[in-house]
Amino acid sequence: MTATNLTDRAVIRLSATEPGEDLRGFLNGLVTNDVSGALPVWAALLTPQGKVIADFLVWADGDDLLLDCEAAAAEALVKRLSMYRLRRKIAIALDSAVGVHWQPGDGPAPDPRLPALGQRWLGEAAGGDAAAAWRQHRLSRGVTEGAAELADLLWLECNAAELSGVSFTKGCYVGQENTARMNWRQKVNRRLVVVPLSESDPARQRTAYPDLDLAVDHRRVEDLDPATLPGWLQLG
């Protein structure tokens, strides 16, 4: 496959405008995953009630942090993060020179959510359009992302723990209390699942992809057939 550029993704750059500004500390106090260590990681910004506003991958670029996010949600995410910035000396803006790239298969840059998702990296915003191929690939692996599939759901219902999208040890962040309580009680009552379109429940359907004959449903755990779940989502 020659096309690698995910044209439906955008990159937000966070950079310190004065020496000594703790950029990672700022983001760590907002998002679900620990960005103080090795990157990339998958994370989300939640409401105080623990519901998804936006999901993204966090990358390092020298001292800067880059958020690989859904292009349609990028401007709103910049505004939301800027609201939390207050008087901190941090620049938050879209970086149109950087593109998100993907290709299937094994290699040195596996997606941090699931190696089976293939290789993911940032680079020059060029290289054809792989967005449709990526969507088909990730849905075939049962992985959801983006506002149409995740928005306004509790983060653990989006299979965040199984896909390494949350840290339960790093400390407080927006929406942490409800997320931690659900994990402590081991009580995730609903899950996002990718199902054949013919088996989708209209009352539980988040979005449908007729071209792929697939849909994303938000179903109660007791209604799930374990035999139909992806290997990484084998519930106890």
XYZ file of C-alpha atoms in Angstrom:
236
model
C 0.000 0.000 0.000
C 1.538 3.306 -1.089
C -0.911 5.763 0.511
C -0.159 6.371 4.207
C -1.530 9.828 5.059
C -4.651 9.897 7.262
C -6.306 13.005 5.860
C -9.128 12.893 8.405
C -6.628 13.435 11.239
C -5.011 16.676 12.432
C -2.102 17.514 14.714
C -2.230 19.977 17.613
C 1.106 21.242 18.915
C 1.626 22.190 22.560
C 4.821 24.092 23.242
C 6.239 26.079 26.146
C 6.681 29.788 25.387
C 8.976 30.377 28.375
C 11.750 28.197 29.836
C 10.759 26.074 32.804
C 7.105 25.611 31.861
C 6.041 22.046 32.713
C 4.250 21.066 29.524
C 3.849 17.388 30.382
C 2.627 18.239 33.853
C -0.021 20.520 32.368
C -1.369 17.836 30.033
C -1.026 15.090 32.634
C -3.467 16.935 34.879
C -6.090 16.966 32.130
C -6.055 13.690 30.181
C -6.696 10.063 31.044
C -3.269 8.590 30.354
C 0.197 9.216 31.756
C 2.143 11.476 29.382
C 5.133 11.878 31.703
C 6.897 8.788 30.350
C 7.349 7.060 27.008
C 5.164 8.274 24.141
C 2.994 7.798 22.111
C 0.003 6.883 24.246
C -3.727 6.904 23.572
C -5.699 9.235 25.838
C -8.892 11.255 26.112
C -10.121 14.533 27.512
C -13.250 13.932 29.588
C -16.000 15.966 31.163
C -15.933 16.222 34.972
C -18.514 13.392 34.933
C -16.062 11.141 33.074
C -17.629 11.270 29.602
C -15.598 11.565 26.411
C -15.036 14.955 24.835
C -12.265 13.858 22.463
C -9.739 11.054 22.088
C -6.237 11.353 20.619
C -2.718 9.956 20.583
C -0.055 11.994 22.369
C 3.406 12.166 20.780
C 6.664 13.858 21.735
C 8.514 16.176 19.360
C 11.561 17.320 21.286
C 10.163 19.272 24.223
C 6.831 19.800 22.459
C 3.798 17.529 22.672
C 1.706 16.678 19.615
C -1.899 15.485 19.711
C -2.933 13.242 16.829
C -6.700 13.815 16.780
C -9.791 13.723 14.612
C -9.589 16.646 12.171
C -13.262 17.544 12.582
C -12.764 17.978 16.337
C -9.353 19.664 16.280
C -10.378 23.311 16.550
C -12.806 22.590 19.379
C -10.091 20.632 21.190
C -7.662 23.552 20.853
C -10.258 25.865 22.413
C -11.010 23.422 25.240
C -7.339 22.921 26.120
C -6.720 26.677 25.932
C -9.508 27.201 28.456
C -7.544 25.094 30.973
C -4.271 26.863 30.215
C -5.147 29.962 32.273
C -1.925 31.997 32.701
C 0.516 29.213 31.910
C 3.076 30.005 29.229
C 1.944 27.383 26.757
C 1.090 27.751 23.054
C -1.669 25.455 21.766
C -2.358 25.496 18.026
C -2.948 23.334 14.969
C 0.221 22.379 13.083
C -0.779 21.850 9.461
C 2.773 20.941 8.433
C 2.620 17.648 10.334
C 0.520 14.743 9.108
C -0.533 11.443 10.632
C 0.564 8.313 8.768
C -0.434 4.655 8.973
C 0.216 1.371 7.247
C -0.792 -2.191 8.127
C 1.640 -4.830 9.277
C 4.452 -5.230 11.757
C 7.324 -2.817 12.192
C 9.129 -0.460 14.543
C 6.192 1.896 15.300
C 3.156 -0.144 16.422
C -0.023 1.683 17.378
C 0.043 1.976 21.209
C -3.527 0.722 21.486
C -3.040 -2.613 19.775
C -0.131 -3.949 17.680
C -2.620 -5.508 15.247
C -3.659 -1.993 14.235
C -0.374 -1.643 12.340
C 2.269 1.059 12.156
C 1.591 4.709 12.990
C 3.874 7.723 12.793
C 3.939 11.487 12.268
C 5.617 13.178 9.337
C 5.120 15.561 6.449
C 1.444 16.011 5.597
C 1.648 14.207 2.249
C 1.481 10.693 0.888
C -1.941 10.002 -0.589
C -5.068 9.280 1.440
C -5.221 6.142 3.591
C -8.204 7.231 5.704
C -10.698 4.756 4.211
C -8.257 1.847 4.451
C -7.473 2.757 8.060
C -11.146 2.898 9.025
C -11.778 -0.543 7.542
C -8.666 -1.953 9.230
C -9.382 -0.661 12.743
C -13.069 -1.615 12.643
C -12.133 -5.121 11.512
C -10.078 -5.308 14.723
C -13.018 -4.044 16.804
C -11.380 -0.720 17.725
C -13.423 2.483 17.968
C -12.362 6.132 17.904
C -13.658 9.620 17.149
C -16.705 11.608 18.161
C -19.293 9.651 16.173
C -18.344 6.469 18.017
C -17.132 7.655 21.444
C -18.460 11.109 22.319
C -20.476 11.487 25.543
C -19.816 7.899 26.651
C -17.982 6.929 29.827
C -14.341 6.313 28.967
C -14.166 2.752 30.305
C -17.237 1.848 28.224
C -15.053 2.685 25.209
C -12.701 -0.183 26.154
C -10.056 2.298 27.260
C -8.535 -0.002 29.878
C -8.180 -2.886 27.409
C -6.602 -0.596 24.793
C -4.161 1.121 27.189
C -5.991 4.447 27.109
C -6.054 5.135 30.862
C -3.671 5.182 33.801
C -5.068 4.279 37.220
C -1.882 5.311 39.041
C -0.822 8.712 37.703
C -3.081 10.891 39.838
C -5.893 13.314 39.172
C -7.232 14.465 35.810
C -10.568 15.791 34.607
C -13.164 13.022 34.996
C -10.810 10.849 37.051
C -13.122 10.289 40.034
C -15.893 8.494 38.161
C -13.431 6.589 35.968
C -11.457 5.342 38.979
C -14.654 4.376 40.818
C -15.842 2.263 37.903
C -12.495 0.495 37.753
C -12.348 -0.092 41.508
C -15.834 -1.565 41.511
C -15.115 -3.518 38.306
C -18.472 -2.292 37.104
C -18.557 -1.422 33.407
C -22.161 -2.126 32.474
C -21.959 -1.237 28.775
C -19.389 -1.623 26.050
C -18.757 -0.315 22.567
C -18.625 -3.158 20.057
C -18.263 -3.389 16.283
C -20.939 -5.649 14.781
C -22.220 -6.631 11.333
C -24.742 -4.068 10.181
C -27.462 -6.738 9.924
C -26.986 -7.556 13.629
C -26.904 -3.968 14.871
C -29.569 -2.894 17.366
C -31.032 0.446 16.194
C -31.706 1.416 19.803
C -28.039 0.860 20.697
C -26.380 1.946 17.460
C -23.864 4.789 17.657
C -23.006 4.941 13.969
C -23.174 2.759 10.873
C -20.835 2.180 7.939
C -22.961 0.708 5.129
C -19.968 0.576 2.765
C -18.282 -1.829 5.195
C -21.494 -3.561 6.311
C -20.537 -2.701 9.917
C -21.934 -0.674 12.799
C -20.780 0.434 16.241
C -23.218 -0.405 19.034
C -23.232 0.622 22.702
C -24.572 -2.513 24.360
C -25.116 -3.865 27.827
C -22.435 -6.381 28.800
C -24.970 -9.136 29.495
C -26.225 -8.813 25.917
C -22.802 -9.507 24.398
C -21.899 -12.894 22.969
C -18.294 -13.623 24.096
C -17.726 -15.680 20.964
C -18.189 -12.594 18.764
C -15.799 -10.309 20.669
C -12.242 -9.578 19.486
C -9.508 -11.452 21.321
C -8.356 -8.378 23.219
C -11.895 -7.823 24.641
C -12.517 -11.111 26.410
C -14.596 -10.025 29.403
C -14.465 -11.942 32.664
